[in-house]
Amino acid sequence: MRLTPHIGKGFCPIHSYSTIIKGAAQIDSNCTIYHCVTIAVEKSGVPVIGDDVTIGTGAIIMGGIKIGNHVNIGACAIVIDDVPDHSTVMTQYNF
């Protein structure tokens, strides 16, 4: 098992302040990540992030999940399940 992340070509961290990419996470090509994002390895495994994914500010991606290709993850979203290709994930707030 790798101890460092695999990051594909075209990786684009925007204002990468306080962004954490742990352990053996896999990020494929042309991924854009905004600041304060956490990509965390858990006991359940390593996150695999597909091609052309945008991850918004403050999002958290945890565990052995697969984020498909051409996915948008909104700001402050907490992702703990697989996300299919061509999807958008957002957090719903109930005030």
Tab-separated table of N, CA, C and O in Angstrom:
chain	number	residue	atom	x	y	z
A	1	MET	N	0.844	-1.189	0.000
A	1	MET	CA	0.000	0.000	0.000
A	1	MET	C	0.884	1.246	0.000
A	1	MET	O	1.862	1.328	0.733
A	2	ARG	N	0.514	2.210	-0.832
A	2	ARG	CA	1.241	3.481	-0.874
A	2	ARG	C	1.009	4.268	0.409
A	2	ARG	O	-0.043	4.183	1.020
A	3	LEU	N	1.991	5.055	0.775
A	3	LEU	CA	1.857	5.920	1.939
A	3	LEU	C	1.660	7.371	1.545
A	3	LEU	O	1.445	8.225	2.389
A	4	THR	N	1.759	7.647	0.239
A	4	THR	CA	1.556	9.001	-0.256
A	4	THR	C	0.429	8.994	-1.278
A	4	THR	O	0.171	7.981	-1.919
A	5	PRO	N	-0.277	10.117	-1.447
A	5	PRO	CA	-1.384	10.159	-2.399
A	5	PRO	C	-0.902	10.024	-3.842
A	5	PRO	O	0.224	10.411	-4.177
A	6	HIS	N	-1.762	9.470	-4.685
A	6	HIS	CA	-1.536	9.481	-6.128
A	6	HIS	C	-2.350	10.648	-6.679
A	6	HIS	O	-3.562	10.693	-6.495
A	7	ILE	N	-1.685	11.589	-7.333
A	7	ILE	CA	-2.374	12.760	-7.880
A	7	ILE	C	-2.066	12.832	-9.366
A	7	ILE	O	-0.906	12.898	-9.769
A	8	GLY	N	-3.135	12.827	-10.186
A	8	GLY	CA	-2.991	12.823	-11.636
A	8	GLY	C	-2.629	14.185	-12.201
A	8	GLY	O	-2.604	15.205	-11.507
A	9	LYS	N	-2.378	14.198	-13.512
A	9	LYS	CA	-2.009	15.442	-14.202
A	9	LYS	C	-3.169	16.428	-14.191
A	9	LYS	O	-4.333	16.046	-14.077
A	10	GLY	N	-2.849	17.682	-14.270
A	10	GLY	CA	-3.872	18.723	-14.310
A	10	GLY	C	-4.477	19.055	-12.958
A	10	GLY	O	-5.486	19.743	-12.878
A	11	PHE	N	-3.871	18.590	-11.865
A	11	PHE	CA	-4.360	18.882	-10.514
A	11	PHE	C	-4.288	20.382	-10.277
A	11	PHE	O	-3.285	21.021	-10.579
A	12	CYS	N	-5.370	20.977	-9.756
A	12	CYS	CA	-5.430	22.421	-9.591
A	12	CYS	C	-5.965	22.783	-8.204
A	12	CYS	O	-7.177	22.862	-8.009
A	13	PRO	N	-5.065	22.994	-7.226
A	13	PRO	CA	-5.536	23.458	-5.918
A	13	PRO	C	-5.749	24.970	-5.951
A	13	PRO	O	-4.841	25.720	-6.301
A	14	ILE	N	-6.948	25.406	-5.625
A	14	ILE	CA	-7.273	26.838	-5.613
A	14	ILE	C	-7.214	27.310	-4.164
A	14	ILE	O	-7.944	26.809	-3.319
A	15	HIS	N	-6.358	28.287	-3.869
A	15	HIS	CA	-6.197	28.769	-2.492
A	15	HIS	C	-6.076	27.570	-1.557
A	15	HIS	O	-6.928	27.365	-0.692
A	16	SER	N	-5.049	26.781	-1.695
A	16	SER	CA	-4.942	25.483	-1.037
A	16	SER	C	-4.692	25.544	0.469
A	16	SER	O	-4.382	24.536	1.092
A	17	TYR	N	-4.878	26.693	1.062
A	17	TYR	CA	-4.703	26.839	2.506
A	17	TYR	C	-5.541	25.817	3.262
A	17	TYR	O	-6.730	25.663	3.000
A	18	SER	N	-4.930	25.112	4.173
A	18	SER	CA	-5.605	24.183	5.082
A	18	SER	C	-6.289	23.021	4.373
A	18	SER	O	-7.247	22.455	4.877
A	19	THR	N	-5.808	22.652	3.199
A	19	THR	CA	-6.316	21.470	2.499
A	19	THR	C	-5.488	20.275	2.928
A	19	THR	O	-4.263	20.339	2.960
A	20	ILE	N	-6.162	19.169	3.268
A	20	ILE	CA	-5.491	17.965	3.759
A	20	ILE	C	-5.831	16.802	2.845
A	20	ILE	O	-7.010	16.491	2.640
A	21	ILE	N	-4.815	16.171	2.295
A	21	ILE	CA	-4.983	14.961	1.489
A	21	ILE	C	-4.172	13.881	2.190
A	21	ILE	O	-2.941	13.915	2.178
A	22	LYS	N	-4.850	12.934	2.823
A	22	LYS	CA	-4.186	11.948	3.669
A	22	LYS	C	-3.780	10.697	2.913
A	22	LYS	O	-4.450	10.265	1.984
A	23	GLY	N	-2.681	10.127	3.386
A	23	GLY	CA	-2.243	8.790	3.022
A	23	GLY	C	-2.272	8.467	1.546
A	23	GLY	O	-1.786	9.209	0.724
A	24	ALA	N	-2.848	7.338	1.221
A	24	ALA	CA	-2.803	6.776	-0.131
A	24	ALA	C	-3.999	7.174	-0.992
A	24	ALA	O	-4.358	6.467	-1.927
A	25	ALA	N	-4.645	8.293	-0.700
A	25	ALA	CA	-5.788	8.734	-1.507
A	25	ALA	C	-5.396	8.807	-2.977
A	25	ALA	O	-4.247	9.083	-3.313
A	26	GLN	N	-6.358	8.553	-3.851
A	26	GLN	CA	-6.098	8.611	-5.287
A	26	GLN	C	-6.955	9.699	-5.909
A	26	GLN	O	-8.180	9.687	-5.782
A	27	ILE	N	-6.293	10.619	-6.597
A	27	ILE	CA	-6.973	11.704	-7.292
A	27	ILE	C	-6.555	11.627	-8.754
A	27	ILE	O	-5.375	11.758	-9.063
A	28	ASP	N	-7.510	11.411	-9.642
A	28	ASP	CA	-7.195	11.262	-11.059
A	28	ASP	C	-7.012	12.627	-11.725
A	28	ASP	O	-6.903	13.647	-11.054
A	29	SER	N	-7.024	12.674	-13.037
A	29	SER	CA	-6.654	13.862	-13.819
A	29	SER	C	-7.666	15.001	-13.732
A	29	SER	O	-8.866	14.778	-13.596
A	30	ASN	N	-7.134	16.215	-13.837
A	30	ASN	CA	-7.924	17.445	-13.972
A	30	ASN	C	-8.891	17.672	-12.823
A	30	ASN	O	-10.046	18.049	-13.028
A	31	CYS	N	-8.420	17.475	-11.610
A	31	CYS	CA	-9.242	17.693	-10.421
A	31	CYS	C	-8.938	19.075	-9.853
A	31	CYS	O	-7.774	19.467	-9.737
A	32	THR	N	-9.984	19.817	-9.496
A	32	THR	CA	-9.843	21.133	-8.879
A	32	THR	C	-10.334	21.045	-7.444
A	32	THR	O	-11.447	20.579	-7.204
A	33	ILE	N	-9.500	21.476	-6.515
A	33	ILE	CA	-9.854	21.425	-5.098
A	33	ILE	C	-9.685	22.823	-4.507
A	33	ILE	O	-8.613	23.425	-4.610
A	34	TYR	N	-10.744	23.323	-3.870
A	34	TYR	CA	-10.694	24.622	-3.208
A	34	TYR	C	-10.153	24.465	-1.791
A	34	TYR	O	-9.876	23.356	-1.345
A	35	HIS	N	-10.014	25.560	-1.064
A	35	HIS	CA	-9.355	25.530	0.238
A	35	HIS	C	-10.190	24.846	1.326
A	35	HIS	O	-11.393	24.677	1.206
A	36	CYS	N	-9.473	24.417	2.373
A	36	CYS	CA	-10.055	23.781	3.561
A	36	CYS	C	-10.755	22.463	3.260
A	36	CYS	O	-11.703	22.085	3.940
A	37	VAL	N	-10.320	21.752	2.245
A	37	VAL	CA	-10.880	20.443	1.898
A	37	VAL	C	-10.093	19.367	2.634
A	37	VAL	O	-8.878	19.457	2.775
A	38	THR	N	-10.801	18.331	3.110
A	38	THR	CA	-10.156	17.179	3.738
A	38	THR	C	-10.512	15.928	2.955
A	38	THR	O	-11.689	15.641	2.733
A	39	ILE	N	-9.490	15.189	2.532
A	39	ILE	CA	-9.663	13.885	1.891
A	39	ILE	C	-8.985	12.893	2.810
A	39	ILE	O	-7.759	12.899	2.947
A	40	ALA	N	-9.791	12.070	3.503
A	40	ALA	CA	-9.283	11.264	4.602
A	40	ALA	C	-9.396	9.771	4.335
A	40	ALA	O	-10.421	9.289	3.861
A	41	VAL	N	-8.342	9.054	4.688
A	41	VAL	CA	-8.325	7.595	4.637
A	41	VAL	C	-8.907	7.091	5.960
A	41	VAL	O	-8.559	7.585	7.025
A	42	GLU	N	-9.814	6.130	5.882
A	42	GLU	CA	-10.425	5.533	7.072
A	42	GLU	C	-10.166	4.039	7.071
A	42	GLU	O	-9.620	3.490	6.124
A	43	LYS	N	-10.596	3.345	8.101
A	43	LYS	CA	-10.464	1.887	8.158
A	43	LYS	C	-11.136	1.215	6.971
A	43	LYS	O	-10.722	0.165	6.522
A	44	SER	N	-12.192	1.851	6.455
A	44	SER	CA	-12.936	1.280	5.325
A	44	SER	C	-12.173	1.392	4.012
A	44	SER	O	-12.591	0.832	3.005
A	45	GLY	N	-11.081	2.142	3.994
A	45	GLY	CA	-10.276	2.211	2.782
A	45	GLY	C	-9.869	3.609	2.372
A	45	GLY	O	-9.934	4.558	3.142
A	46	VAL	N	-9.483	3.680	1.106
A	46	VAL	CA	-8.893	4.875	0.508
A	46	VAL	C	-9.875	5.510	-0.472
A	46	VAL	O	-10.432	4.820	-1.319
A	47	PRO	N	-10.103	6.833	-0.395
A	47	PRO	CA	-10.963	7.471	-1.381
A	47	PRO	C	-10.307	7.477	-2.766
A	47	PRO	O	-9.106	7.719	-2.887
A	48	VAL	N	-11.121	7.194	-3.794
A	48	VAL	CA	-10.668	7.261	-5.181
A	48	VAL	C	-11.521	8.321	-5.868
A	48	VAL	O	-12.747	8.202	-5.920
A	49	ILE	N	-10.870	9.351	-6.371
A	49	ILE	CA	-11.565	10.483	-6.984
A	49	ILE	C	-11.271	10.459	-8.476
A	49	ILE	O	-10.119	10.454	-8.888
A	50	GLY	N	-12.330	10.458	-9.280
A	50	GLY	CA	-12.217	10.315	-10.730
A	50	GLY	C	-11.692	11.560	-11.436
A	50	GLY	O	-11.261	12.529	-10.813
A	51	ASP	N	-11.784	11.526	-12.756
A	51	ASP	CA	-11.324	12.627	-13.612
A	51	ASP	C	-12.318	13.786	-13.611
A	51	ASP	O	-13.525	13.577	-13.494
A	52	ASP	N	-11.798	14.996	-13.775
A	52	ASP	CA	-12.621	16.201	-13.946
A	52	ASP	C	-13.604	16.404	-12.797
A	52	ASP	O	-14.794	16.639	-12.998
A	53	VAL	N	-13.102	16.323	-11.575
A	53	VAL	CA	-13.913	16.519	-10.370
A	53	VAL	C	-13.565	17.872	-9.765
A	53	VAL	O	-12.399	18.244	-9.693
A	54	THR	N	-14.589	18.608	-9.317
A	54	THR	CA	-14.388	19.863	-8.600
A	54	THR	C	-14.905	19.677	-7.182
A	54	THR	O	-16.043	19.243	-6.983
A	55	ILE	N	-14.055	20.012	-6.195
A	55	ILE	CA	-14.410	19.856	-4.787
A	55	ILE	C	-14.412	21.240	-4.148
A	55	ILE	O	-13.380	21.918	-4.111
A	56	GLY	N	-15.581	21.655	-3.644
A	56	GLY	CA	-15.755	22.998	-3.100
A	56	GLY	C	-15.146	23.183	-1.725
A	56	GLY	O	-14.809	22.235	-1.016
A	57	THR	N	-15.044	24.429	-1.324
A	57	THR	CA	-14.455	24.843	-0.058
A	57	THR	C	-15.062	24.100	1.128
A	57	THR	O	-16.274	23.998	1.257
A	58	GLY	N	-14.198	23.568	1.990
A	58	GLY	CA	-14.638	22.959	3.238
A	58	GLY	C	-15.238	21.571	3.115
A	58	GLY	O	-15.705	21.020	4.102
A	59	ALA	N	-15.232	20.987	1.926
A	59	ALA	CA	-15.807	19.650	1.755
A	59	ALA	C	-14.934	18.601	2.448
A	59	ALA	O	-13.724	18.769	2.588
A	60	ILE	N	-15.568	17.508	2.874
A	60	ILE	CA	-14.876	16.396	3.510
A	60	ILE	C	-15.242	15.125	2.761
A	60	ILE	O	-16.426	14.826	2.568
A	61	ILE	N	-14.225	14.379	2.341
A	61	ILE	CA	-14.421	13.109	1.641
A	61	ILE	C	-13.722	12.055	2.484
A	61	ILE	O	-12.516	12.157	2.726
A	62	MET	N	-14.482	11.050	2.946
A	62	MET	CA	-13.925	10.104	3.909
A	62	MET	C	-14.140	8.660	3.504
A	62	MET	O	-15.225	8.289	3.060
A	63	GLY	N	-13.109	7.846	3.715
A	63	GLY	CA	-13.233	6.400	3.632
A	63	GLY	C	-13.045	5.831	2.249
A	63	GLY	O	-12.678	6.519	1.301
A	64	GLY	N	-13.312	4.536	2.143
A	64	GLY	CA	-13.107	3.796	0.905
A	64	GLY	C	-14.233	3.985	-0.085
A	64	GLY	O	-14.962	3.053	-0.402
A	65	ILE	N	-14.388	5.199	-0.561
A	65	ILE	CA	-15.471	5.508	-1.497
A	65	ILE	C	-14.900	5.869	-2.861
A	65	ILE	O	-13.726	6.190	-2.982
A	66	LYS	N	-15.763	5.825	-3.866
A	66	LYS	CA	-15.376	6.206	-5.218
A	66	LYS	C	-16.197	7.399	-5.658
A	66	LYS	O	-17.425	7.361	-5.628
A	67	ILE	N	-15.504	8.462	-6.040
A	67	ILE	CA	-16.142	9.640	-6.617
A	67	ILE	C	-15.959	9.501	-8.126
A	67	ILE	O	-14.840	9.410	-8.616
A	68	GLY	N	-17.061	9.451	-8.870
A	68	GLY	CA	-17.014	9.232	-10.311
A	68	GLY	C	-16.389	10.382	-11.085
A	68	GLY	O	-15.939	11.379	-10.521
A	69	ASN	N	-16.399	10.252	-12.393
A	69	ASN	CA	-15.867	11.278	-13.283
A	69	ASN	C	-16.883	12.401	-13.488
A	69	ASN	O	-18.087	12.166	-13.450
A	70	HIS	N	-16.387	13.614	-13.701
A	70	HIS	CA	-17.233	14.784	-13.997
A	70	HIS	C	-18.237	15.047	-12.867
A	70	HIS	O	-19.435	15.215	-13.105
A	71	VAL	N	-17.744	15.073	-11.638
A	71	VAL	CA	-18.576	15.280	-10.450
A	71	VAL	C	-18.251	16.646	-9.854
A	71	VAL	O	-17.100	17.073	-9.836
A	72	ASN	N	-19.285	17.323	-9.340
A	72	ASN	CA	-19.120	18.567	-8.593
A	72	ASN	C	-19.545	18.314	-7.153
A	72	ASN	O	-20.660	17.841	-6.915
A	73	ILE	N	-18.656	18.631	-6.220
A	73	ILE	CA	-18.964	18.491	-4.798
A	73	ILE	C	-19.019	19.892	-4.219
A	73	ILE	O	-18.042	20.643	-4.293
A	74	GLY	N	-20.167	20.243	-3.659
A	74	GLY	CA	-20.393	21.594	-3.169
A	74	GLY	C	-19.640	21.911	-1.891
A	74	GLY	O	-19.129	21.024	-1.197
A	75	ALA	N	-19.597	23.190	-1.563
A	75	ALA	CA	-18.927	23.666	-0.357
A	75	ALA	C	-19.534	23.024	0.878
A	75	ALA	O	-20.755	22.869	0.986
A	76	CYS	N	-18.683	22.611	1.790
A	76	CYS	CA	-19.052	22.050	3.093
A	76	CYS	C	-19.790	20.714	3.011
A	76	CYS	O	-20.353	20.266	4.005
A	77	ALA	N	-19.791	20.077	1.859
A	77	ALA	CA	-20.421	18.761	1.736
A	77	ALA	C	-19.581	17.721	2.479
A	77	ALA	O	-18.354	17.794	2.485
A	78	ILE	N	-20.246	16.759	3.099
A	78	ILE	CA	-19.578	15.637	3.746
A	78	ILE	C	-19.949	14.402	2.943
A	78	ILE	O	-21.120	14.004	2.899
A	79	VAL	N	-18.958	13.795	2.292
A	79	VAL	CA	-19.204	12.682	1.371
A	79	VAL	C	-18.668	11.405	1.991
A	79	VAL	O	-17.461	11.269	2.205
A	80	ILE	N	-19.570	10.449	2.275
A	80	ILE	CA	-19.180	9.182	2.891
A	80	ILE	C	-19.690	7.980	2.089
A	80	ILE	O	-19.507	6.846	2.502
A	81	ASP	N	-20.332	8.245	0.961
A	81	ASP	CA	-20.838	7.189	0.078
A	81	ASP	C	-20.338	7.442	-1.342
A	81	ASP	O	-20.013	8.572	-1.703
A	82	ASP	N	-20.340	6.389	-2.159
A	82	ASP	CA	-19.946	6.520	-3.559
A	82	ASP	C	-20.803	7.558	-4.276
A	82	ASP	O	-21.986	7.729	-3.951
A	83	VAL	N	-20.198	8.228	-5.243
A	83	VAL	CA	-20.899	9.225	-6.055
A	83	VAL	C	-20.755	8.813	-7.523
A	83	VAL	O	-19.639	8.662	-8.011
A	84	PRO	N	-21.876	8.622	-8.243
A	84	PRO	CA	-21.793	8.204	-9.647
A	84	PRO	C	-21.283	9.323	-10.559
A	84	PRO	O	-21.320	10.509	-10.205
A	85	ASP	N	-20.847	8.930	-11.755
A	85	ASP	CA	-20.389	9.893	-12.765
A	85	ASP	C	-21.455	10.959	-13.027
A	85	ASP	O	-22.651	10.691	-12.899
A	86	HIS	N	-21.012	12.148	-13.410
A	86	HIS	CA	-21.888	13.257	-13.836
A	86	HIS	C	-22.905	13.639	-12.757
A	86	HIS	O	-24.081	13.865	-13.050
A	87	SER	N	-22.464	13.716	-11.507
A	87	SER	CA	-23.358	14.057	-10.398
A	87	SER	C	-22.904	15.332	-9.712
A	87	SER	O	-21.770	15.770	-9.859
A	88	THR	N	-23.817	15.905	-8.922
A	88	THR	CA	-23.512	17.037	-8.060
A	88	THR	C	-23.923	16.665	-6.647
A	88	THR	O	-25.017	16.148	-6.434
A	89	VAL	N	-23.035	16.919	-5.684
A	89	VAL	CA	-23.303	16.611	-4.279
A	89	VAL	C	-23.306	17.925	-3.517
A	89	VAL	O	-22.388	18.726	-3.641
A	90	MET	N	-24.353	18.132	-2.702
A	90	MET	CA	-24.468	19.339	-1.913
A	90	MET	C	-24.918	18.983	-0.513
A	90	MET	O	-25.495	17.922	-0.294
A	91	THR	N	-24.687	19.882	0.437
A	91	THR	CA	-25.169	19.704	1.804
A	91	THR	C	-26.499	20.430	1.921
A	91	THR	O	-26.637	21.560	1.473
A	92	GLN	N	-27.463	19.765	2.557
A	92	GLN	CA	-28.760	20.388	2.776
A	92	GLN	C	-28.811	20.870	4.221
A	92	GLN	O	-28.587	20.099	5.153
A	93	TYR	N	-29.059	22.134	4.403
A	93	TYR	CA	-29.163	22.703	5.729
A	93	TYR	C	-30.634	22.875	6.097
A	93	TYR	O	-31.435	23.338	5.286
A	94	ASN	N	-30.996	22.486	7.300
A	94	ASN	CA	-32.360	22.666	7.800
A	94	ASN	C	-32.312	23.635	8.961
A	94	ASN	O	-31.888	23.303	10.055
A	95	PHE	N	-32.738	24.861	8.710
A	95	PHE	CA	-32.727	25.871	9.761
A	95	PHE	C	-34.094	26.029	10.339
A	95	PHE	O	-35.092	25.914	9.765
